[in-house]
XYZ file of C-alpha atoms in Angstrom:
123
model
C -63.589 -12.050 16.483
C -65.760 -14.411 14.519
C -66.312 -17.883 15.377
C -67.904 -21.414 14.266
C -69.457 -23.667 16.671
C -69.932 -27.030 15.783
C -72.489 -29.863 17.553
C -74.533 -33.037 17.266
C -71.807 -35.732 16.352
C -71.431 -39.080 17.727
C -71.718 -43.036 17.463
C -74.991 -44.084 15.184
C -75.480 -47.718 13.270
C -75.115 -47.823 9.595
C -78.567 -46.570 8.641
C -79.062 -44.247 11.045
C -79.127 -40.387 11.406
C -77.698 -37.101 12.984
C -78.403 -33.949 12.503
C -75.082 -31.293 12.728
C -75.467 -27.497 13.179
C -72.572 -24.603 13.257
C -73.730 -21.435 14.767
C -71.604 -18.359 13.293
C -71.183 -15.818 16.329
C -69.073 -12.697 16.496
C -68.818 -9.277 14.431
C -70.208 -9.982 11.148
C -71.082 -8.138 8.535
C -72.420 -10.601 6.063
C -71.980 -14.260 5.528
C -71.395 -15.499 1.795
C -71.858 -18.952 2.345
C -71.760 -21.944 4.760
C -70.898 -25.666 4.338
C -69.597 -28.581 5.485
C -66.300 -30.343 4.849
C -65.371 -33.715 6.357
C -61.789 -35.851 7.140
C -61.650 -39.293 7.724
C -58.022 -40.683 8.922
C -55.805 -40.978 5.902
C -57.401 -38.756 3.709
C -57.735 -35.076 2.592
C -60.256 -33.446 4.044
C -63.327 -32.877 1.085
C -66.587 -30.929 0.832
C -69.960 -32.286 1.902
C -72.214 -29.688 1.348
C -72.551 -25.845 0.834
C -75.101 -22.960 0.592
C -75.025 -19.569 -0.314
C -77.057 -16.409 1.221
C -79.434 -16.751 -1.383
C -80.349 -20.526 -0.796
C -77.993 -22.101 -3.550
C -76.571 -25.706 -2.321
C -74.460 -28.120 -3.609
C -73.029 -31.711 -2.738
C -70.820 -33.965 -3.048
C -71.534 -37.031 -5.404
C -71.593 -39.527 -2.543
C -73.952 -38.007 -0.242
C -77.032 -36.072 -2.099
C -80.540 -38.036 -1.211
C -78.737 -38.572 2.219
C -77.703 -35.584 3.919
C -79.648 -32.127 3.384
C -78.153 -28.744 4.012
C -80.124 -25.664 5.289
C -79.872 -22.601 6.960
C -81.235 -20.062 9.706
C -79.806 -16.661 8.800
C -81.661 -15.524 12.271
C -79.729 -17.503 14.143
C -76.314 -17.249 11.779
C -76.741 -21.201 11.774
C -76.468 -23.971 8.661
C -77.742 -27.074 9.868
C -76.787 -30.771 8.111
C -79.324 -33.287 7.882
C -77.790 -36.945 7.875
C -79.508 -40.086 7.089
C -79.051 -43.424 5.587
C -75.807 -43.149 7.300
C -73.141 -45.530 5.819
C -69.757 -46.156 7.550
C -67.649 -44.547 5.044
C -69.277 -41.625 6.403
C -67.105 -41.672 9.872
C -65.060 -38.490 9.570
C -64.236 -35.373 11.423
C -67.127 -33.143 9.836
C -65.843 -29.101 9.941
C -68.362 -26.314 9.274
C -67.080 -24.041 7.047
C -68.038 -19.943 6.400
C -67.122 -17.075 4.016
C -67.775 -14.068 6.186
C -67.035 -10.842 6.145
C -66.452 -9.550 9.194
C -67.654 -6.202 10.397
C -63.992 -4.815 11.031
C -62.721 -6.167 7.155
C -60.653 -3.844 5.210
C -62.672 -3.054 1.581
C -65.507 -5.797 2.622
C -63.071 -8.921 2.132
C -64.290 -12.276 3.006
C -62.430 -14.257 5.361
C -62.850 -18.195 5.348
C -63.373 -19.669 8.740
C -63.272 -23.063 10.309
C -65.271 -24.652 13.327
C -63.418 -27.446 15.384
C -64.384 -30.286 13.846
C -67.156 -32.617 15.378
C -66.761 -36.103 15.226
C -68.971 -38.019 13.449
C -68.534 -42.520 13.672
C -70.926 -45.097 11.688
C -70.110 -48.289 13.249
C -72.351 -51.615 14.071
């Protein structure tokens, strides 16, 4: 059974930061990539950030020079780095993973979803 683990949301002023991490725990065989997707109330949920075993990241027009993606593949963690935080950045912020998992029929990844964390920019 694989699993994402989502922390380090909460209340912050417009300006401020937070830094969110997903830990990926459970029989894994490899992980293809990791990201971030948020949801605010009313709207779909969209990507944030992603990045791939080798390193490769991308964003999402509103947010690069803000937040920073990274990644401990010791730890089977991706970390986002949040600053300049705006209130149009108040979502539900899900860590996302393509992983294939150790017990995977031919080696097919499997896309998983932590439990959201929330994250609310507010004066």
């Amino acid at each position: 059974q694989v699993q994402l683990v989502e922390s380090g949301g909460g209340l912050v002023q417009p300006g401020g930061s937070l830094r969110l991490s997903c830990a990926a725990s459970g029989t894994i065989f490899s992980i293809n990539a990791m990201g971030w997707y948020r949801q605010a109330p009313g709207k779909q949920r969209e990507l944030v950030a992603t990045i791939t075993s080798g390193g490769s990241t991308n964003y999402a027009d509103s947010v690069p020079g803000r937040f920073t993606i990274s990644r401990d593949n010791t730890k089977n963690t991706v970390y986002l780095q949040m600053n300049s935080l705006k209130p149009e950045d108040t979502a539900v912020y899900y860590c996302n993973a393509e992983i294939v998992p150790r017990s995977s029929s031919w080696y097919r990844p499997i896309t998983y979803w932590g439990q959201g964390t929330q994250v609310t920019v507010s004066s």
